[in-house]
mmCIF file of C-alpha atoms and ligand atoms in Angstrom:
data_model
loop_
_atom_site.group_PDB
_atom_site.id
_atom_site.type_symbol
_atom_site.label_atom_id
_atom_site.label_comp_id
_atom_site.label_asym_id
_atom_site.label_seq_id
_atom_site.Cartn_x
_atom_site.Cartn_y
_atom_site.Cartn_z
ATOM 1 C CA MET A 313 -21.965 -16.864 -3.734
ATOM 2 C CA ASN A 314 -23.290 -13.986 -1.547
ATOM 3 C CA ILE A 315 -20.667 -13.443 1.182
ATOM 4 C CA ILE A 316 -19.814 -10.771 3.816
ATOM 5 C CA LEU A 317 -16.148 -10.356 4.766
ATOM 6 C CA PHE A 318 -16.320 -9.101 8.258
ATOM 7 C CA GLY A 319 -13.498 -7.986 10.719
ATOM 8 C CA GLN A 320 -11.728 -5.165 12.419
ATOM 9 C CA PRO A 321 -9.817 -2.577 10.563
ATOM 10 C CA GLY A 322 -6.706 -4.342 9.074
ATOM 11 C CA ALA A 323 -8.179 -7.833 9.575
ATOM 12 C CA GLY A 324 -7.624 -8.591 5.840
ATOM 13 C CA LYS A 325 -11.189 -8.069 4.478
ATOM 14 C CA GLY A 326 -9.973 -6.372 1.348
ATOM 15 C CA THR A 327 -6.978 -8.782 0.738
ATOM 16 C CA GLN A 328 -9.262 -11.778 0.914
ATOM 17 C CA ALA A 329 -12.161 -10.113 -0.887
ATOM 18 C CA GLN A 330 -9.849 -9.525 -3.892
ATOM 19 C CA LYS A 331 -8.552 -13.069 -3.935
ATOM 20 C CA LEU A 332 -12.162 -14.516 -3.908
ATOM 21 C CA SER A 333 -13.237 -12.032 -6.587
ATOM 22 C CA LYS A 334 -10.438 -13.140 -8.866
ATOM 23 C CA LYS A 335 -11.144 -16.840 -8.282
ATOM 24 C CA TYR A 336 -14.943 -16.812 -8.731
ATOM 25 C CA GLY A 337 -15.473 -13.720 -11.087
ATOM 26 C CA ILE A 338 -17.820 -12.008 -8.711
ATOM 27 C CA PRO A 339 -17.422 -8.430 -7.532
ATOM 28 C CA GLN A 340 -15.763 -7.228 -4.399
ATOM 29 C CA ILE A 341 -18.116 -4.470 -3.025
ATOM 30 C CA SER A 342 -15.981 -2.319 -0.728
ATOM 31 C CA THR A 343 -17.844 0.604 0.773
ATOM 32 C CA GLY A 344 -14.548 2.124 1.787
ATOM 33 C CA ASP A 345 -13.252 1.793 -1.766
ATOM 34 C CA ILE A 346 -16.505 3.423 -3.212
ATOM 35 C CA LEU A 347 -16.243 6.288 -0.663
ATOM 36 C CA ARG A 348 -12.491 6.743 -1.304
ATOM 37 C CA ALA A 349 -13.303 7.027 -5.042
ATOM 38 C CA ASN A 350 -15.870 9.683 -4.391
ATOM 39 C CA VAL A 351 -13.430 11.566 -2.253
ATOM 40 C CA LYS A 352 -10.815 11.467 -5.060
ATOM 41 C CA GLU A 353 -13.328 12.587 -7.670
ATOM 42 C CA GLY A 354 -14.578 15.459 -5.320
ATOM 43 C CA THR A 355 -18.190 14.447 -5.593
ATOM 44 C CA LYS A 356 -20.793 15.918 -3.038
ATOM 45 C CA LEU A 357 -20.839 12.482 -1.369
ATOM 46 C CA GLY A 358 -16.982 12.265 -1.172
ATOM 47 C CA LEU A 359 -16.863 15.848 0.273
ATOM 48 C CA GLU A 360 -19.348 14.847 2.955
ATOM 49 C CA ALA A 361 -17.678 11.427 3.729
ATOM 50 C CA LYS A 362 -14.161 12.716 3.846
ATOM 51 C CA LYS A 363 -14.433 14.323 7.337
ATOM 52 C CA TYR A 364 -15.814 11.229 8.888
ATOM 53 C CA MET A 365 -13.163 8.966 7.170
ATOM 54 C CA ASP A 366 -10.216 10.997 7.968
ATOM 55 C CA ALA A 367 -11.125 11.013 11.622
ATOM 56 C CA GLY A 368 -11.917 7.199 11.593
ATOM 57 C CA GLU A 369 -15.589 7.760 12.243
ATOM 58 C CA LEU A 370 -18.402 5.868 10.394
ATOM 59 C CA VAL A 371 -20.199 7.782 7.570
ATOM 60 C CA PRO A 372 -23.902 7.984 8.492
ATOM 61 C CA ASP A 373 -25.950 4.974 7.914
ATOM 62 C CA ALA A 374 -28.516 6.575 5.508
ATOM 63 C CA VAL A 375 -25.661 7.445 3.106
ATOM 64 C CA LEU A 376 -24.253 3.947 3.271
ATOM 65 C CA ILE A 377 -27.621 2.215 2.813
ATOM 66 C CA GLY A 378 -28.216 4.244 -0.403
ATOM 67 C CA ILE A 379 -24.709 3.353 -1.791
ATOM 68 C CA ILE A 380 -25.126 -0.382 -1.139
ATOM 69 C CA LYS A 381 -28.649 -0.566 -2.597
ATOM 70 C CA ASP A 382 -27.408 1.036 -5.848
ATOM 71 C CA ARG A 383 -24.327 -1.158 -5.980
ATOM 72 C CA LEU A 384 -26.180 -4.488 -5.338
ATOM 73 C CA LEU A 385 -28.554 -3.659 -8.192
ATOM 74 C CA GLN A 386 -25.716 -3.397 -10.782
ATOM 75 C CA PRO A 387 -25.779 -6.247 -13.354
ATOM 76 C CA ASP A 388 -22.255 -7.474 -12.233
ATOM 77 C CA ALA A 389 -23.672 -8.421 -8.871
ATOM 78 C CA ALA A 390 -26.486 -10.646 -10.416
ATOM 79 C CA ASN A 391 -24.357 -13.758 -9.914
ATOM 80 C CA GLY A 392 -23.127 -13.091 -6.435
ATOM 81 C CA PHE A 393 -21.146 -10.448 -4.392
ATOM 82 C CA LEU A 394 -18.417 -10.147 -1.719
ATOM 83 C CA LEU A 395 -19.299 -7.412 0.702
ATOM 84 C CA ASP A 396 -16.168 -5.859 2.299
ATOM 85 C CA GLY A 397 -16.648 -3.207 4.926
ATOM 86 C CA TYR A 398 -20.488 -3.322 4.879
ATOM 87 C CA PRO A 399 -22.494 -3.756 7.087
ATOM 88 C CA ARG A 400 -20.941 -1.806 10.004
ATOM 89 C CA THR A 401 -23.935 -1.177 12.249
ATOM 90 C CA ILE A 402 -27.176 -2.952 13.065
ATOM 91 C CA PRO A 403 -29.356 -0.513 10.976
ATOM 92 C CA GLN A 404 -27.063 -1.227 8.040
ATOM 93 C CA ALA A 405 -27.464 -4.952 8.543
ATOM 94 C CA ASP A 406 -31.273 -4.654 8.775
ATOM 95 C CA ALA A 407 -31.446 -2.609 5.687
ATOM 96 C CA LEU A 408 -29.219 -5.055 3.816
ATOM 97 C CA ALA A 409 -31.687 -7.929 4.892
ATOM 98 C CA GLY A 410 -34.538 -5.839 3.404
ATOM 99 C CA ILE A 411 -32.609 -5.242 0.136
ATOM 100 C CA LEU A 412 -31.581 -8.878 -0.253
ATOM 101 C CA ASP A 413 -35.036 -10.063 0.581
ATOM 102 C CA GLU A 414 -36.409 -7.855 -2.239
ATOM 103 C CA ILE A 415 -33.944 -9.304 -4.746
ATOM 104 C CA LYS A 416 -34.112 -12.815 -3.425
ATOM 105 C CA LYS A 417 -30.515 -13.194 -2.830
ATOM 106 C CA PRO A 418 -29.931 -14.372 0.730
ATOM 107 C CA ILE A 419 -26.507 -14.149 2.458
ATOM 108 C CA ASP A 420 -24.647 -17.477 2.424
ATOM 109 C CA ALA A 421 -22.055 -16.771 5.085
ATOM 110 C CA VAL A 422 -20.494 -13.976 7.127
ATOM 111 C CA ILE A 423 -16.753 -14.661 7.552
ATOM 112 C CA ASN A 424 -15.378 -13.107 10.564
ATOM 113 C CA ILE A 425 -11.583 -12.676 10.129
ATOM 114 C CA ALA A 426 -10.254 -12.420 13.701
ATOM 115 C CA VAL A 427 -6.914 -10.659 14.300
ATOM 116 C CA PRO A 428 -5.613 -9.406 17.735
ATOM 117 C CA THR A 429 -5.104 -5.636 18.132
ATOM 118 C CA PRO A 430 -1.283 -5.462 18.243
ATOM 119 C CA ILE A 431 -1.170 -7.341 14.796
ATOM 120 C CA LEU A 432 -3.783 -4.920 13.287
ATOM 121 C CA LEU A 433 -1.689 -1.922 14.468
ATOM 122 C CA GLU A 434 1.370 -3.343 12.674
ATOM 123 C CA ARG A 435 -0.498 -4.221 9.568
ATOM 124 C CA LEU A 436 -2.132 -0.802 9.200
ATOM 125 C CA SER A 437 1.022 1.282 9.860
ATOM 126 C CA GLY A 438 2.814 -0.815 7.241
ATOM 127 C CA ARG A 439 0.117 -0.716 4.562
ATOM 128 C CA TRP A 440 0.732 0.974 1.170
ATOM 129 C CA MET A 441 -2.010 1.180 -1.458
ATOM 130 C CA SER A 442 -2.054 1.532 -5.263
ATOM 131 C CA ALA A 443 -4.513 3.542 -7.273
ATOM 132 C CA CYS A 444 -5.404 0.210 -8.936
ATOM 133 C CA GLY A 445 -6.702 -1.183 -5.724
ATOM 134 C CA ALA A 446 -3.766 -3.480 -4.890
ATOM 135 C CA SER A 447 -2.556 -3.289 -1.251
ATOM 136 C CA TYR A 448 0.842 -4.035 0.159
ATOM 137 C CA ASN A 449 2.527 -4.194 3.441
ATOM 138 C CA THR A 450 6.174 -3.294 4.099
ATOM 139 C CA VAL A 451 6.574 -6.267 6.366
ATOM 140 C CA PHE A 452 4.083 -8.905 5.407
ATOM 141 C CA ASN A 453 3.424 -8.389 1.742
ATOM 142 C CA PRO A 454 6.005 -6.060 0.173
ATOM 143 C CA PRO A 455 5.975 -5.061 -3.545
ATOM 144 C CA LYS A 456 8.742 -6.340 -5.732
ATOM 145 C CA LYS A 457 10.101 -2.838 -6.048
ATOM 146 C CA GLU A 458 9.841 -0.560 -3.067
ATOM 147 C CA GLY A 459 7.115 2.164 -3.377
ATOM 148 C CA VAL A 460 5.833 0.871 -6.772
ATOM 149 C CA CYS A 461 2.839 -1.322 -7.593
ATOM 150 C CA ASP A 462 3.574 -4.795 -9.032
ATOM 151 C CA VAL A 463 0.186 -4.707 -10.899
ATOM 152 C CA CYS A 464 -0.050 -1.252 -12.503
ATOM 153 C CA GLY A 465 3.440 0.341 -11.887
ATOM 154 C CA ASP A 466 2.093 3.327 -10.150
ATOM 155 C CA GLN A 467 3.670 4.953 -7.049
ATOM 156 C CA LEU A 468 2.207 3.539 -3.746
ATOM 157 C CA PHE A 469 0.554 5.762 -1.198
ATOM 158 C CA GLN A 470 -0.658 5.539 2.499
ATOM 159 C CA ARG A 471 -4.365 5.976 3.341
ATOM 160 C CA PRO A 472 -5.115 9.191 5.155
ATOM 161 C CA ASP A 473 -6.890 7.197 7.883
ATOM 162 C CA ASP A 474 -3.915 4.906 8.586
ATOM 163 C CA THR A 475 -2.370 7.563 10.937
ATOM 164 C CA SER A 476 -2.051 6.374 14.490
ATOM 165 C CA ALA A 477 -4.837 8.745 15.845
ATOM 166 C CA ALA A 478 -7.392 7.701 13.090
ATOM 167 C CA VAL A 479 -6.559 3.991 13.508
ATOM 168 C CA ALA A 480 -7.060 4.248 17.336
ATOM 169 C CA ASN A 481 -10.469 5.590 16.709
ATOM 170 C CA ARG A 482 -11.375 3.235 13.956
ATOM 171 C CA LEU A 483 -10.754 0.335 16.365
ATOM 172 C CA GLU A 484 -12.753 1.997 19.071
ATOM 173 C CA VAL A 485 -15.673 2.710 16.699
ATOM 174 C CA TYR A 486 -15.511 -0.951 15.608
ATOM 175 C CA GLN A 487 -15.910 -2.177 19.174
ATOM 176 C CA LYS A 488 -18.773 0.142 19.943
ATOM 177 C CA GLN A 489 -20.807 0.184 16.687
ATOM 178 C CA THR A 490 -19.633 -2.939 14.489
ATOM 179 C CA ALA A 491 -18.820 -5.718 16.991
ATOM 180 C CA PRO A 492 -22.568 -6.157 17.941
ATOM 181 C CA LEU A 493 -23.050 -7.556 14.457
ATOM 182 C CA ILE A 494 -21.171 -10.630 15.537
ATOM 183 C CA ASP A 495 -23.993 -11.887 17.815
ATOM 184 C CA TYR A 496 -26.505 -10.592 15.198
ATOM 185 C CA TYR A 497 -25.132 -12.929 12.509
ATOM 186 C CA LYS A 498 -24.484 -15.733 14.971
ATOM 187 C CA GLY A 499 -28.130 -15.635 15.867
ATOM 188 C CA LYS A 500 -28.973 -16.203 12.239
ATOM 189 C CA GLY A 501 -26.530 -19.165 12.006
ATOM 190 C CA LEU A 502 -24.406 -17.294 9.347
ATOM 191 C CA LEU A 503 -21.245 -16.384 11.279
ATOM 192 C CA LYS A 504 -18.078 -18.409 10.339
ATOM 193 C CA ASP A 505 -14.866 -17.624 12.457
ATOM 194 C CA ILE A 506 -11.500 -17.578 10.830
ATOM 195 C CA ASP A 507 -8.121 -17.121 12.330
ATOM 196 C CA GLY A 508 -6.748 -14.135 10.358
ATOM 197 C CA THR A 509 -3.213 -14.243 11.853
ATOM 198 C CA LYS A 510 -1.811 -16.829 9.442
ATOM 199 C CA ASP A 511 -0.263 -16.051 6.082
ATOM 200 C CA ILE A 512 -2.463 -14.432 3.452
ATOM 201 C CA ASP A 513 -2.617 -17.738 1.275
ATOM 202 C CA VAL A 514 -3.398 -19.911 4.390
ATOM 203 C CA VAL A 515 -6.158 -17.521 5.531
ATOM 204 C CA PHE A 516 -7.465 -17.649 1.851
ATOM 205 C CA GLU A 517 -7.443 -21.473 1.932
ATOM 206 C CA GLU A 518 -9.623 -21.428 5.043
ATOM 207 C CA ILE A 519 -12.036 -18.862 3.671
ATOM 208 C CA ASP A 520 -12.262 -20.700 0.366
ATOM 209 C CA LYS A 521 -13.340 -23.941 2.178
ATOM 210 C CA ILE A 522 -16.354 -21.883 3.505
ATOM 211 C CA ALA A 523 -17.094 -20.087 0.260
ATOM 212 C CA ALA A 524 -16.567 -22.857 -2.407
ATOM 213 C CA PRO A 525 -19.715 -24.755 -1.680
ATOM 214 C CA PHE A 526 -21.808 -21.514 -2.483
ATOM 215 C CA LYS A 527 -20.316 -21.019 -5.994
HETATM 216 P P1 AP5 B 1926 -12.724 0.573 5.054
HETATM 217 O O1 AP5 B 1926 -11.895 0.932 3.885
HETATM 218 O O2 AP5 B 1926 -13.684 -0.570 4.972
HETATM 219 O O3 AP5 B 1926 -11.671 0.354 6.172
HETATM 220 P P2 AP5 B 1926 -11.481 -0.767 7.522
HETATM 221 O O4 AP5 B 1926 -12.685 -1.513 7.842
HETATM 222 O O5 AP5 B 1926 -10.916 0.109 8.594
HETATM 223 O O6 AP5 B 1926 -10.643 -1.783 6.955
HETATM 224 P P3 AP5 B 1926 -9.317 -1.758 6.184
HETATM 225 O O7 AP5 B 1926 -9.628 -1.548 4.784
HETATM 226 O O8 AP5 B 1926 -8.377 -0.807 6.916
HETATM 227 O O9 AP5 B 1926 -8.733 -3.249 6.488
HETATM 228 P P4 AP5 B 1926 -8.999 -4.592 5.752
HETATM 229 O O10 AP5 B 1926 -9.631 -5.483 6.672
HETATM 230 O O11 AP5 B 1926 -9.595 -4.387 4.371
HETATM 231 O O12 AP5 B 1926 -7.469 -5.145 5.590
HETATM 232 P P5 AP5 B 1926 -6.544 -5.114 4.372
HETATM 233 O O13 AP5 B 1926 -6.872 -6.322 3.426
HETATM 234 O O14 AP5 B 1926 -6.255 -3.907 3.633
HETATM 235 O O15 AP5 B 1926 -13.386 1.823 5.649
HETATM 236 C C1 AP5 B 1926 -12.711 3.112 5.715
HETATM 237 C C2 AP5 B 1926 -13.641 4.103 6.130
HETATM 238 O O16 AP5 B 1926 -14.730 4.420 5.338
HETATM 239 C C3 AP5 B 1926 -14.331 3.840 7.633
HETATM 240 O O17 AP5 B 1926 -13.484 4.289 8.694
HETATM 241 C C4 AP5 B 1926 -15.481 4.735 7.417
HETATM 242 O O18 AP5 B 1926 -15.179 6.120 7.720
HETATM 243 C C5 AP5 B 1926 -15.960 4.548 5.901
HETATM 244 N N1 AP5 B 1926 -16.842 3.467 5.756
HETATM 245 C C6 AP5 B 1926 -16.662 2.369 5.031
HETATM 246 N N2 AP5 B 1926 -17.628 1.546 5.001
HETATM 247 C C7 AP5 B 1926 -18.509 2.105 5.827
HETATM 248 C C8 AP5 B 1926 -19.832 1.702 6.352
HETATM 249 N N3 AP5 B 1926 -20.328 0.505 5.912
HETATM 250 N N4 AP5 B 1926 -20.447 2.413 7.167
HETATM 251 C C9 AP5 B 1926 -19.967 3.647 7.592
HETATM 252 N N5 AP5 B 1926 -18.817 4.094 7.147
HETATM 253 C C10 AP5 B 1926 -18.014 3.322 6.283
HETATM 254 O O19 AP5 B 1926 -5.128 -5.561 5.092
HETATM 255 C C11 AP5 B 1926 -4.490 -4.583 5.884
HETATM 256 C C12 AP5 B 1926 -3.007 -4.644 5.742
HETATM 257 O O20 AP5 B 1926 -2.537 -5.983 6.256
HETATM 258 C C13 AP5 B 1926 -2.531 -4.723 4.328
HETATM 259 O O21 AP5 B 1926 -1.187 -3.978 4.332
HETATM 260 C C14 AP5 B 1926 -2.366 -6.209 3.989
HETATM 261 O O22 AP5 B 1926 -1.372 -6.402 2.949
HETATM 262 C C15 AP5 B 1926 -1.936 -6.756 5.218
HETATM 263 N N6 AP5 B 1926 -2.567 -8.165 5.452
HETATM 264 C C16 AP5 B 1926 -3.761 -8.601 5.110
HETATM 265 N N7 AP5 B 1926 -3.776 -9.899 5.519
HETATM 266 C C17 AP5 B 1926 -2.687 -10.221 6.024
HETATM 267 C C18 AP5 B 1926 -2.145 -11.499 6.640
HETATM 268 N N8 AP5 B 1926 -2.976 -12.637 6.642
HETATM 269 N N9 AP5 B 1926 -0.894 -11.539 7.102
HETATM 270 C C19 AP5 B 1926 -0.174 -10.409 7.012
HETATM 271 N N10 AP5 B 1926 -0.557 -9.203 6.543
HETATM 272 C C20 AP5 B 1926 -1.837 -9.190 5.997
HETATM 273 MG MG1 MG B 1927 -10.207 -2.677 3.275
#
């Protein structure tokens, strides 16, 4: 199963990739998570990426293409992968096609999770994260105990790019640089549109109907 989870910031890419990963035992490859881990560890890459991320800008393509190539070659991706947050530009998509061609793992589907902007804003302002990767929402998906992760018990925190200014820029950057990928993948017959406004489990059922035949 080689799947791309596509959609605007807050559409539910990470939430749904985690559920697919759990069900099918294949890795969720989130470039946002990889970059955030580097920021946390203070690596050279993290220091470079942080200024773009905090402003809601994309990190340069050359950096991302290197990251994704390394990650796709790791042994745990041999039986499939769930890309979450990559590709974000046409050059990233072209580079991905080249890498997947080399390793003979074609993309099975690009699942476009569609959600209108007012709902995205509500979701991102209410999002709380855990260090273990779990994600909550104060309105739509609250933890059992306020401020504490159900999975690992750590204190929850908000992402630095979930401020209203950074979110506004992320949505604008999506329209300019990422939305053209919809036609790109439509042209290849890979795009599957999903209504992402329904409950998390309902959205998952819809996505799973598309994904299951590729297991
Ligand atoms: P990244 O981490 O990829 O952020 P993003 O695309 O902005 O997307 P999000 O993670 O905010 O949203 P999501 O779709 O995963 O939604 P989630 O499931 O969390 O990237 C961050 C930054 O890193 C970028 O801005 C850029 O700087 C850099 N970067 C990363 N990849 C890059 C690349 N390829 N190229 C260049 N730069 C890159 O859900 C959101 C909230 O809604 C949660 O609270 C969740 O609980 C809730 N929710 C989810 N689904 C539902 C539902 N169905 N109903 C109700 N609530 C829901
Ligand atoms: Mg995400």
